[in-house]
Coordinates of N, CA and C in Angstrom, one line a residue:
S1235 N 7.5 -12.9 -2.4 CA 7.1 -11.4 -2.4 C 6.6 -11.1 -3.8
E1236 N 5.5 -10.4 -3.8 CA 4.9 -10.0 -5.2 C 4.3 -8.7 -5.1
E1237 N 4.2 -8.2 -6.4 CA 3.3 -7.1 -6.8 C 2.0 -7.7 -7.2
V1238 N 0.8 -7.3 -6.5 CA -0.4 -8.0 -6.9 C -1.3 -6.9 -7.7
T1239 N -1.8 -7.3 -8.7 CA -2.9 -6.5 -9.3 C -4.1 -6.7 -8.7
T1240 N -4.9 -5.8 -8.2 CA -6.1 -5.9 -7.7 C -7.1 -4.8 -8.2
Y1241 N -8.4 -4.9 -7.9 CA -9.3 -4.0 -8.6 C -10.2 -3.5 -7.5
F1242 N -10.7 -2.3 -7.6 CA -12.0 -1.9 -7.1 C -13.1 -2.5 -7.9
P1243 N -14.0 -3.3 -7.4 CA -14.9 -4.1 -8.3 C -15.9 -3.2 -8.6
E1244 N -16.3 -2.2 -7.9 CA -17.5 -1.2 -8.4 C -17.2 -0.5 -9.7
D1245 N -16.0 -0.5 -10.2 CA -15.6 0.1 -11.4 C -14.3 -0.3 -12.1
G1246 N -13.7 -1.2 -11.6 CA -12.5 -1.9 -12.3 C -11.3 -1.0 -12.2
C1247 N -11.3 0.0 -11.4 CA -10.0 0.6 -11.3 C -9.0 -0.2 -10.7
K1248 N -7.7 -0.4 -11.3 CA -6.7 -1.3 -11.0 C -5.7 -0.6 -10.2
I1249 N -5.3 -1.2 -9.1 CA -4.0 -0.8 -8.4 C -3.1 -1.9 -8.1
H1250 N -2.1 -1.7 -7.5 CA -1.1 -2.6 -7.2 C -0.7 -2.6 -5.8
V1251 N -0.7 -3.9 -5.1 CA -0.3 -4.1 -3.7 C 0.9 -4.9 -3.7
L1252 N 1.8 -4.5 -2.9 CA 3.1 -5.3 -2.6 C 2.8 -6.1 -1.4
A1253 N 3.1 -7.5 -1.5 CA 2.8 -8.4 -0.4 C 4.2 -9.1 -0.2
W1254 N 4.7 -9.2 1.0 CA 6.1 -9.3 1.2 C 6.1 -10.8 2.1
N1255 N 7.2 -11.7 1.9 CA 7.5 -12.7 2.5 C 6.5 -13.9 2.5
I1256 N 5.9 -14.0 1.5 CA 4.6 -15.0 1.6 C 5.1 -16.2 1.0
C1257 N 4.2 -17.4 1.3 CA 4.6 -18.8 0.9 C 3.8 -19.0 -0.3
E1258 N 3.9 -20.2 -0.9 CA 3.2 -20.6 -2.1 C 1.6 -20.6 -1.7
A1259 N 1.4 -21.2 -0.7 CA -0.2 -21.2 -0.2 C -0.9 -19.7 -0.2
Q1260 N -0.1 -19.0 0.3 CA -0.6 -17.6 0.5 C -0.6 -16.9 -0.9
H1261 N 0.4 -17.2 -1.7 CA 0.2 -16.6 -3.2 C -1.0 -17.1 -3.8
E1262 N -1.3 -18.4 -3.7 CA -2.6 -19.0 -4.1 C -3.8 -18.3 -3.7
D1263 N -3.8 -18.1 -2.4 CA -4.8 -17.4 -1.7 C -5.0 -16.0 -2.3
I1264 N -3.8 -15.3 -2.3 CA -3.8 -14.0 -2.9 C -4.5 -13.8 -4.3
Q1265 N -4.2 -14.9 -5.2 CA -4.7 -14.8 -6.6 C -6.2 -15.1 -6.4
K1266 N -6.8 -15.8 -5.5 CA -8.2 -15.9 -5.3 C -8.9 -14.6 -5.0
A1267 N -8.0 -13.9 -4.1 CA -8.7 -12.7 -3.4 C -8.7 -11.5 -4.3
R1268 N -7.5 -11.4 -5.2 CA -7.1 -10.1 -5.8 C -8.2 -9.5 -6.9
A1269 N -9.2 -10.4 -7.2 CA -10.4 -9.6 -7.9 C -11.0 -8.4 -7.3
S1270 N -10.9 -8.4 -5.9 CA -11.6 -7.3 -5.2 C -10.4 -6.7 -4.1
V1271 N -10.2 -5.5 -4.2 CA -9.3 -4.9 -3.3 C -9.7 -5.0 -1.9
Y1272 N -11.1 -5.0 -1.7 CA -11.5 -5.3 -0.3 C -11.3 -6.6 0.1
D1273 N -11.5 -7.7 -0.6 CA -11.0 -9.1 -0.3 C -9.7 -9.3 0.0
L1274 N -8.8 -8.6 -1.0 CA -7.3 -8.7 -0.8 C -6.8 -8.1 0.5
A1275 N -7.3 -6.9 0.8 CA -6.9 -6.1 2.0 C -7.4 -7.1 3.2
D1276 N -8.4 -7.5 3.2 CA -8.9 -8.3 4.3 C -8.1 -9.6 4.7
Y1277 N -7.8 -10.1 3.6 CA -7.0 -11.3 3.6 C -5.5 -11.0 4.1
L1278 N -4.7 -10.0 3.5 CA -3.6 -9.7 4.0 C -3.5 -9.3 5.5
N1279 N -4.6 -8.6 5.9 CA -4.5 -8.4 7.4 C -4.9 -9.6 8.1
R1280 N -5.7 -10.3 7.9 CA -6.1 -11.4 8.5 C -4.8 -12.4 8.6
E1281 N -4.1 -12.6 7.6 CA -2.8 -13.4 7.5 C -1.6 -12.8 8.1
N1282 N -1.8 -11.4 8.7 CA -0.7 -10.6 9.1 C 0.6 -10.7 8.1
I1283 N 0.1 -10.5 6.8 CA 1.1 -10.3 5.7 C 1.5 -9.0 5.6
A1284 N 2.9 -8.7 5.7 CA 3.3 -7.2 5.5 C 3.1 -6.9 4.1
H1285 N 2.4 -5.7 3.9 CA 2.2 -5.2 2.6 C 1.9 -3.7 2.5
A1286 N 1.9 -3.2 1.3 CA 1.7 -1.9 1.0 C 1.0 -1.5 -0.4
V1287 N 0.5 -0.4 -0.5 CA 0.1 -0.1 -1.8 C 1.2 0.6 -2.7
A1288 N 1.5 -0.1 -3.8 CA 2.5 0.3 -4.6 C 2.0 1.5 -5.4
H1289 N 2.9 2.5 -5.6 CA 2.7 3.6 -6.3 C 1.4 4.2 -6.3
P1290 N 0.7 4.6 -5.0 CA -0.7 4.8 -5.0 C -1.3 5.9 -5.7
L1291 N -0.4 6.9 -6.2 CA -1.2 8.0 -6.8 C -0.8 7.7 -8.5
Y1292 N -0.4 6.6 -8.8 CA -0.3 6.4 -10.3 C -1.4 5.5 -10.6
A1293 N -2.0 6.1 -11.8 CA -3.3 5.6 -12.4 C -3.0 4.5 -13.4
V1294 N -2.9 3.3 -12.8 CA -2.5 2.1 -13.5 C -3.2 1.9 -14.9
N1295 N -4.6 2.0 -14.9 CA -5.6 1.8 -16.1 C -6.3 3.1 -16.1
D1296 N -5.7 4.3 -15.8 CA -6.5 5.5 -15.9 C -7.9 5.7 -15.3
R1297 N -8.2 5.0 -14.3 CA -9.4 5.0 -13.7 C -9.4 5.7 -12.3
L1298 N -8.1 6.0 -11.7 CA -7.9 6.2 -10.4 C -8.6 7.8 -10.2
T1299 N -9.3 7.9 -9.1 CA -9.9 9.2 -8.7 C -9.5 9.4 -7.4
V1300 N -9.9 10.5 -6.9 CA -9.8 11.0 -5.4 C -10.4 9.8 -4.6
S1301 N -11.6 9.5 -4.9 CA -12.4 8.6 -4.0 C -11.8 7.3 -4.1
H1302 N -11.0 6.8 -5.1 CA -10.3 5.5 -4.7 C -9.1 5.9 -3.9
V1303 N -8.4 6.8 -3.9 CA -7.2 7.1 -2.9 C -7.8 7.2 -1.5
E1304 N -9.1 7.8 -1.4 CA -9.7 7.9 0.1 C -10.0 6.6 0.5
K1305 N -10.4 5.6 -0.5 CA -10.8 4.3 0.0 C -9.5 3.6 0.4
M1306 N -8.4 3.8 -0.3 CA -7.1 3.2 -0.1 C -6.7 3.5 1.2
M1307 N -7.1 4.8 1.7 CA -6.6 5.1 3.1 C -7.4 4.4 4.2
L1308 N -8.6 3.9 3.8 CA -9.5 3.1 4.9 C -9.0 1.7 4.8
L1309 N -8.3 1.3 3.5 CA -8.2 -0.2 3.5 C -6.6 -0.5 3.8
F1310 N -5.7 0.5 3.7 CA -4.3 0.0 4.0 C -3.6 1.1 4.9
R1311 N -2.5 0.7 5.6 CA -1.7 1.5 6.6 C -0.4 2.0 5.7
N1312 N 0.1 1.1 4.9 CA 1.6 1.3 4.3 C 1.3 1.5 2.9
F1313 N 2.0 2.6 2.5 CA 1.9 3.3 1.1 C 3.5 3.5 0.6
E1314 N 3.6 3.0 -0.7 CA 5.0 3.2 -1.1 C 5.3 4.5 -1.8
V1315 N 6.6 4.9 -1.4 CA 7.3 6.1 -2.0 C 8.1 5.3 -3.1
N1316 N 7.6 5.6 -4.3 CA 8.2 4.8 -5.5 C 9.2 5.8 -6.3
G1317 N 10.4 5.1 -6.4 CA 11.5 5.6 -6.9 C 11.3 5.9 -8.5
A1318 N 10.5 5.1 -9.2 CA 10.2 5.2 -10.7 C 9.1 6.3 -11.0
R1319 N 8.5 6.8 -9.9 CA 7.5 8.0 -10.2 C 8.3 9.2 -10.0
P1320 N 7.7 10.2 -10.5 CA 8.2 11.7 -10.4 C 8.1 12.0 -8.8
S1321 N 9.3 12.8 -8.5 CA 9.4 13.1 -7.1 C 8.3 13.9 -6.6
R1322 N 7.6 14.8 -7.4 CA 6.5 15.5 -7.2 C 5.3 14.7 -6.7
Q1323 N 5.2 13.6 -7.4 CA 4.1 12.6 -7.0 C 4.3 12.1 -5.6
N1324 N 5.5 11.6 -5.4 CA 5.9 11.2 -4.0 C 5.8 12.1 -3.0
R1325 N 6.2 13.4 -3.1 CA 6.0 14.6 -2.1 C 4.6 14.9 -1.7
M1326 N 3.5 14.7 -3.0 CA 2.1 14.8 -2.8 C 1.6 13.8 -1.8
L1327 N 2.0 12.4 -2.2 CA 1.6 11.3 -1.3 C 2.0 11.6 0.1
E1328 N 3.3 12.0 0.3 CA 3.7 12.3 1.9 C 3.0 13.3 2.4
R1329 N 2.5 14.4 1.8 CA 1.8 15.5 2.2 C 0.3 15.0 2.6
V1330 N -0.2 14.3 1.6 CA -1.7 13.8 2.0 C -1.7 12.9 3.2
L1331 N -0.7 11.8 3.3 CA -0.9 11.0 4.3 C -0.5 11.6 5.6
S1332 N 0.4 12.5 5.6 CA 0.8 13.1 7.0 C -0.3 14.1 7.4
G1333 N -1.4 14.5 6.6 CA -2.4 15.3 7.0 C -3.5 14.6 7.6
I1334 N -3.6 13.3 7.4 CA -4.8 12.4 7.8 C -4.8 12.5 9.4
T1335 N -6.1 12.9 9.9 CA -6.4 12.8 11.3 C -7.5 11.9 11.6
E1336 N -7.5 11.7 13.0 CA -8.8 10.6 13.3 C -10.1 11.1 12.9
K1337 N -10.2 12.4 12.9 CA -11.5 13.1 12.6 C -11.6 12.8 11.0
E1338 N -10.7 13.1 10.2 CA -10.7 12.8 8.7 C -11.0 11.4 8.4
M1339 N -10.4 10.4 9.3 CA -10.8 9.0 9.0 C -12.2 8.7 9.2
V1340 N -12.9 9.3 10.3 CA -14.2 9.1 10.3 C -15.0 9.7 9.4
R1341 N -14.7 10.8 8.7 CA -15.4 11.3 7.7 C -15.2 10.6 6.5
L1342 N -14.1 9.9 6.2 CA -13.9 9.1 5.0 C -14.8 7.8 5.2
S1343 N -14.8 7.2 6.5 CA -15.7 6.0 6.8 C -17.0 6.2 6.4
E1344 N -17.6 7.4 6.9 CA -19.0 7.7 6.7 C -19.2 8.0 5.3
K1345 N -18.4 8.7 4.6 CA -18.7 8.9 3.2 C -18.5 7.8 2.1
H1346 N -17.8 6.9 2.6 CA -17.7 5.6 1.8 C -18.3 4.4 2.3
G1347 N -18.9 4.5 3.5 CA -19.6 3.4 4.1 C -18.9 2.2 4.5
M1348 N -17.7 2.3 4.9 CA -16.9 1.2 5.3 C -15.9 1.7 6.5
E1349 N -15.6 0.7 7.3 CA -14.8 1.0 8.5 C -13.3 0.8 7.9
P1350 N -12.3 1.6 8.6 CA -11.0 1.5 8.4 C -10.6 -0.2 8.7
R1351 N -9.7 -0.6 7.8 CA -9.1 -2.0 8.0 C -8.2 -2.3 9.3
M1352 N -8.1 -1.2 9.8 CA -7.0 -1.3 10.9 C -7.1 -0.2 11.9
P1353 N -6.7 -0.8 13.4 CA -7.0 0.1 14.4 C -6.0 1.5 14.2
Q1354 N -6.6 2.5 14.6 CA -5.8 4.0 14.5 C -5.5 4.2 13.0
G1355 N -6.4 4.1 12.2 CA -6.4 4.1 10.7 C -5.8 5.3 10.2
W1356 N -5.8 6.4 11.0 CA -5.1 7.7 10.5 C -3.8 7.6 10.6
K1357 N -3.1 6.6 11.3 CA -1.6 6.6 11.3 C -1.1 5.6 10.1
K1358 N -0.4 6.4 9.1 CA -0.1 5.7 7.8 C 1.4 5.8 8.0
N1359 N 1.9 4.7 7.1 CA 3.2 4.5 7.1 C 3.8 4.6 5.6
L1360 N 5.2 4.9 5.4 CA 5.7 4.8 4.2 C 6.8 3.9 4.1
V1361 N 6.9 3.2 3.0 CA 8.0 2.4 2.6 C 8.5 2.8 1.1
G1362 N 9.7 2.4 0.9 CA 10.4 2.8 -0.3 C 10.6 1.6 -1.3
G1363 N 10.4 1.9 -2.4 CA 10.5 0.9 -3.6 C 11.1 1.4 -4.9
S1364 N 11.8 0.8 -5.6 CA 12.4 1.3 -6.8 C 11.6 1.0 -8.0
D1365 N 10.6 0.0 -8.0 CA 9.7 -0.4 -9.0 C 10.6 -0.7 -10.4
D1366 N 11.6 -1.3 -10.1 CA 12.5 -1.6 -11.2 C 12.1 -2.9 -11.8
H1367 N 11.8 -2.7 -13.2 CA 11.4 -3.9 -13.9 C 12.4 -4.2 -15.0
S1368 N 13.5 -3.4 -15.1 CA 14.5 -3.5 -16.0 C 15.9 -4.0 -15.5
G1369 N 16.1 -3.8 -14.4 CA 17.3 -4.2 -13.7 C 18.3 -3.1 -13.7
L1370 N 17.8 -2.0 -14.0 CA 18.8 -0.8 -14.1 C 18.8 0.0 -12.8
N1371 N 17.9 0.0 -11.9 CA 17.8 0.9 -10.9 C 17.4 0.1 -9.6
I1372 N 17.8 -1.1 -9.6 CA 17.3 -1.9 -8.5 C 17.9 -1.1 -6.9
A1373 N 16.8 -1.1 -6.2 CA 17.1 -0.6 -4.9 C 17.5 0.9 -4.8
R1374 N 17.5 1.5 -5.7 CA 18.0 3.0 -5.5 C 16.9 3.7 -4.7
T1375 N 15.7 3.2 -4.6 CA 14.8 3.7 -3.6 C 14.4 2.3 -2.9
H1376 N 14.5 2.4 -1.6 CA 14.2 1.2 -0.9 C 13.8 1.5 0.5
T1377 N 13.5 0.3 1.3 CA 13.0 0.5 2.6 C 14.0 0.3 3.6
R1378 N 14.2 0.8 4.7 CA 15.2 0.5 5.8 C 14.4 0.4 7.0
V1379 N 14.7 -0.6 7.8 CA 14.3 -0.7 9.2 C 15.4 -0.5 10.3
P1380 N 15.6 0.3 10.7 CA 16.8 0.5 11.7 C 16.7 -0.9 12.7
G1381 N 17.8 -1.4 12.8 CA 18.0 -2.4 13.8 C 17.6 -3.9 13.2
A1382 N 17.0 -3.8 12.0 CA 16.7 -5.2 11.4 C 17.7 -6.0 11.1
V1383 N 17.7 -7.0 11.4 CA 19.0 -8.1 11.0 C 18.4 -9.2 10.1
T1384 N 17.2 -9.7 10.4 CA 16.5 -10.7 9.7 C 15.4 -10.2 8.9
V1385 N 15.0 -11.2 8.0 CA 13.8 -10.9 7.3 C 12.6 -10.7 8.1
R1386 N 12.4 -11.4 9.1 CA 11.5 -11.3 10.1 C 11.5 -9.9 10.9
D1387 N 12.6 -9.5 11.2 CA 12.8 -8.2 11.8 C 12.3 -7.1 10.9
L1388 N 12.7 -7.2 9.6 CA 12.2 -6.5 8.5 C 10.7 -6.2 8.3
M1389 N 10.1 -7.4 8.4 CA 8.8 -7.6 8.2 C 7.9 -6.9 9.4
E1390 N 8.4 -7.2 10.6 CA 7.8 -6.7 11.7 C 7.9 -5.2 11.7
G1391 N 9.2 -4.6 11.3 CA 9.3 -3.3 11.3 C 8.4 -2.5 10.4
I1392 N 8.1 -3.2 9.3 CA 7.2 -2.7 8.3 C 5.7 -2.5 8.9
R1393 N 5.4 -3.7 9.5 CA 3.9 -3.8 10.1 C 3.8 -3.0 11.2
E1394 N 4.9 -2.6 12.0 CA 4.9 -1.7 13.2 C 5.1 -0.3 12.8
G1395 N 5.3 0.0 11.7 CA 5.6 1.4 11.2 C 6.9 2.1 11.5
R1396 N 7.9 1.1 11.6 CA 9.2 1.5 11.9 C 10.2 1.7 10.6
A1397 N 9.7 1.5 9.6 CA 10.2 1.5 8.2 C 10.5 2.9 7.9
E1398 N 11.7 3.0 7.1 CA 12.0 4.3 6.6 C 12.2 4.3 5.0
V1399 N 12.0 5.4 4.4 CA 12.3 5.4 2.7 C 13.7 5.7 2.8
A1400 N 14.6 5.1 2.0 CA 15.9 5.4 1.8 C 16.5 5.5 0.4
G1401 N 17.4 5.9 0.1 CA 17.8 6.1 -1.4 C 17.4 7.3 -2.1
H1402 N 17.2 7.3 -3.2 CA 16.9 8.3 -4.1 C 16.2 7.8 -5.4
A1403 N 15.5 8.7 -6.1 CA 14.7 8.4 -7.1 C 15.6 7.8 -8.2
S1404 N 15.1 7.1 -9.0 CA 15.9 6.7 -10.3 C 15.7 7.6 -11.3

């Protein structure tokens, strides 16, 4: 698993995408695709790799705009509630994603000239992550899939939208 830095090639806006349970060959392919968020999203979907946008409302290189967030909604189904980010930011993400309708996805698709990368693109899922790079807050915010016993169960649960955000912000 890894956190991948990728870019909107039209303006260099940087975002992070989580890709889980990958093999070395997939890691290599991800490195080749990561220069373009569009290519990366297509690769992850084609390979059926469980993935999510990490801290989607955090401006990694201060270029993030509403337009980028709208495009992320067309590209991705899973979004991370991030324990290292302010609770207000996570609540805003939850409100935005819960308000997306089929009609809104059509509008975004027309506005940005691209189709959603998944069927029923208005259905969004949340996963939890601690974003812990220091070892101090590991898994305080995390993802739980009820009934999951194996890694495979967990990945399937994330892909199928059965994941739940658990824990609390660090």
